[in-house]
Tab-separated table of C-alpha atoms and ligand atoms in Angstrom:
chain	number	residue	atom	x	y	z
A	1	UNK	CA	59.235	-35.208	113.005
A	2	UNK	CA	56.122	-37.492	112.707
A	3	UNK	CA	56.418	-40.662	110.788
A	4	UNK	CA	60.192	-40.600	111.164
A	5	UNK	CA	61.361	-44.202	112.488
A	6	UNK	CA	64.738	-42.411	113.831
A	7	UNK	CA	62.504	-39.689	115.551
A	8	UNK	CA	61.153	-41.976	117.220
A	9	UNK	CA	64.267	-43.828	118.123
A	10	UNK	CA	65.645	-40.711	119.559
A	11	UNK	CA	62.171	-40.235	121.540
A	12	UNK	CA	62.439	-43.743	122.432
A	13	UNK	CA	59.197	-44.696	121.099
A	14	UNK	CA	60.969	-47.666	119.491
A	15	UNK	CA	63.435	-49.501	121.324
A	16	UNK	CA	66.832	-49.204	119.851
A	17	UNK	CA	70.163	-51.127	121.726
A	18	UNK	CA	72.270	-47.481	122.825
A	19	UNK	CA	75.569	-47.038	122.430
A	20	UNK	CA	75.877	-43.269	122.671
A	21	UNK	CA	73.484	-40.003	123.683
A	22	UNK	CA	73.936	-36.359	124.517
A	23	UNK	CA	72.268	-33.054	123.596
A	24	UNK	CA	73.191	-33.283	120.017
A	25	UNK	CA	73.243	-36.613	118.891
A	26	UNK	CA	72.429	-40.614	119.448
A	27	UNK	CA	73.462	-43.688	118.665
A	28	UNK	CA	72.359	-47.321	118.388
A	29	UNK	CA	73.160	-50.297	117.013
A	30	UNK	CA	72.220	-51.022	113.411
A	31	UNK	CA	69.536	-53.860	113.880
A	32	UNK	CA	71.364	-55.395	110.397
A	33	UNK	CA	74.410	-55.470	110.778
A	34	UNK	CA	77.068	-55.550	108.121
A	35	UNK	CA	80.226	-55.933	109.939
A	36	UNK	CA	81.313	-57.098	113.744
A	37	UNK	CA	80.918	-53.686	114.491
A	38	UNK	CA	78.009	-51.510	112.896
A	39	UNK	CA	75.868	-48.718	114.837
A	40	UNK	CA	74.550	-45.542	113.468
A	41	UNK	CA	74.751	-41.825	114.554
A	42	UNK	CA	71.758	-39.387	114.065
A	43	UNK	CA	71.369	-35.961	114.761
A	44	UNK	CA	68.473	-35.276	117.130
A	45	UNK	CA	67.054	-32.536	114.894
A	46	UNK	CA	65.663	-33.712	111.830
A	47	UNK	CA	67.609	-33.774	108.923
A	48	UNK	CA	66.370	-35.694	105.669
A	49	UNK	CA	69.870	-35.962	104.503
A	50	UNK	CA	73.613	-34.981	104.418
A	51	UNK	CA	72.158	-33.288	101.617
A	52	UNK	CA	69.960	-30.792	103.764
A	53	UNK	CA	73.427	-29.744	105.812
A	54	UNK	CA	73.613	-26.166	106.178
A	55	UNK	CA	76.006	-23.532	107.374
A	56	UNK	CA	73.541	-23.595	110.257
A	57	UNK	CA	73.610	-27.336	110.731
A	58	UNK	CA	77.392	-28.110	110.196
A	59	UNK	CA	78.410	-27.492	113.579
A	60	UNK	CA	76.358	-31.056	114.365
A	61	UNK	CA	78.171	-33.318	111.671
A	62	UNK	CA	81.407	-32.050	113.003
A	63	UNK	CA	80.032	-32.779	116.554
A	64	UNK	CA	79.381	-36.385	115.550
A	65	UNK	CA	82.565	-37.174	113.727
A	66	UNK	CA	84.103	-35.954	117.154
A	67	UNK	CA	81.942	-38.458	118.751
A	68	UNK	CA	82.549	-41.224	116.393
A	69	UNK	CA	86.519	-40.972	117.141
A	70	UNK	CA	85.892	-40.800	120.489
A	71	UNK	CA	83.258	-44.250	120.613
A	72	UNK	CA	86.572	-46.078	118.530
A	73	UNK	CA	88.962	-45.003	120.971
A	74	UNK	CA	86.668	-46.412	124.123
A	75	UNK	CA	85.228	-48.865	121.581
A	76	UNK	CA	88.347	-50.486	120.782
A	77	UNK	CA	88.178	-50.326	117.116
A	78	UNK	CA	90.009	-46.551	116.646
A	79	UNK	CA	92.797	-48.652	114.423
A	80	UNK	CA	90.584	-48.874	111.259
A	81	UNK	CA	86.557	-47.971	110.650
A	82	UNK	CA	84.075	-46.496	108.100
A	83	UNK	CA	81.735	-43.741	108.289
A	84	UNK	CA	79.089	-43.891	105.433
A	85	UNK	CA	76.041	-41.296	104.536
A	86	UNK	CA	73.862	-42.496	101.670
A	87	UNK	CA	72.111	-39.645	99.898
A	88	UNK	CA	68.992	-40.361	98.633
A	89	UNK	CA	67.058	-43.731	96.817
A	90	UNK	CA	70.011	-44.336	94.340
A	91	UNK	CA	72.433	-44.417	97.137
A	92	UNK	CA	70.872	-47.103	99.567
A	93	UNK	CA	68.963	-44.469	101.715
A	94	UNK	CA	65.905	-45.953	103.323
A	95	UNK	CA	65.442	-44.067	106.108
A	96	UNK	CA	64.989	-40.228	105.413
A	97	UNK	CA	66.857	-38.849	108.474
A	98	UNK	CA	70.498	-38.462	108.251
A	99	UNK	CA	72.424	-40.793	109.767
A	100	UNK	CA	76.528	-41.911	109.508
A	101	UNK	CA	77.155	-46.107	110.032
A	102	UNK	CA	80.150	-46.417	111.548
A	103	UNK	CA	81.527	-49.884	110.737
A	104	UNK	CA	84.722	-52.016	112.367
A	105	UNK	CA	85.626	-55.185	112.824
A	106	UNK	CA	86.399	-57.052	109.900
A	107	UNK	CA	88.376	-56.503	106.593
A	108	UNK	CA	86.332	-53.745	104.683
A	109	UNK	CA	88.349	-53.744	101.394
A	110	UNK	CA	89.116	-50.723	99.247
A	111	UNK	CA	85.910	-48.383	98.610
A	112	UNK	CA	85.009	-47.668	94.988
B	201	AMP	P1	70.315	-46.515	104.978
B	201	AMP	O1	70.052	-47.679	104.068
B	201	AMP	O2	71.627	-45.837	104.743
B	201	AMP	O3	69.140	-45.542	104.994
B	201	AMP	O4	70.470	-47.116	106.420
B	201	AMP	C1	69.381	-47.372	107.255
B	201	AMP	C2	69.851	-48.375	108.265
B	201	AMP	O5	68.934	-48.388	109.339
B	201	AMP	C3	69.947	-49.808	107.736
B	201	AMP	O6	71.286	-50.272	107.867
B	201	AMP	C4	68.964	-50.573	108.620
B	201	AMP	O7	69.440	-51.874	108.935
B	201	AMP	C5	68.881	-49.692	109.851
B	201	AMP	N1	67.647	-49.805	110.619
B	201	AMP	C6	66.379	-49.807	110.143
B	201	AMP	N2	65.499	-49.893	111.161
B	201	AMP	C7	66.230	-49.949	112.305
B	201	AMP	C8	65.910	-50.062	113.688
B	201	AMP	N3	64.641	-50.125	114.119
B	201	AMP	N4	66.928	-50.107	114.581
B	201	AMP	C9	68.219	-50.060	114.164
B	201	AMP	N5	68.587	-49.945	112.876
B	201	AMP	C10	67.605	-49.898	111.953
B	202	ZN	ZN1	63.679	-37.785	111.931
């Protein structure tokens, strides 16, 4: 999608540090992080948000929570991480195509 920064991550028309790519989905190092460990995973279709997900575009978060297990096992970090979606203004979103941070490292706390 024009005028998408992840877009044009995933077309890498802006340099992005890679930690993971296949026919479905890419990841990169979050360039703030907020723990030891912090990269995000994007579908390569455009998405706006977990909150466009359809019966028709499930099969991809599935695909990247597969993914994400996978990256902590060869990561090194499968005994304890976060996945996080914000939805929308109110939630922290500031980039309009979904993405998941995946974040390890450190002492997260409890989430509430
Ligand atoms: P969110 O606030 O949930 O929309 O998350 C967007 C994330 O994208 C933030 O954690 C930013 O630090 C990160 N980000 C923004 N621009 C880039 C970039 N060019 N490369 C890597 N991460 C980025
Ligand atoms: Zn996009």
């Amino acid at each position: 999608m024009e005028d998408c920064l992840f877009c044009k991550i995933i077309a890498g028309e802006i340099p992005s540090s890679k930690v993971y790519e296949d026919d479905l989905c890419y990841a990169f190092y979050d360039i703030s992080p907020l723990a030891p460990t912090h990269f995000l995973v994007v579908p390569k279709v455009h998405l706006a948000s977990a909150a466009d997900v359809t019966d028709e575009t499930a099969p991809v978060v599935g695909h990247i929570y597969a993914v994400i297990a996978r990256l902590a096992r060869e990561l090194g970090f499968a005994e304890g991480y976060r996945v996080v979606t914000n939805v929308g203004a109110l939630a922290g979103q500031t980039v309009r195509h979904l993405h998941f941070h995946v974040l390890s490292g450190k002492e997260l706390g409890s989430f509430n």
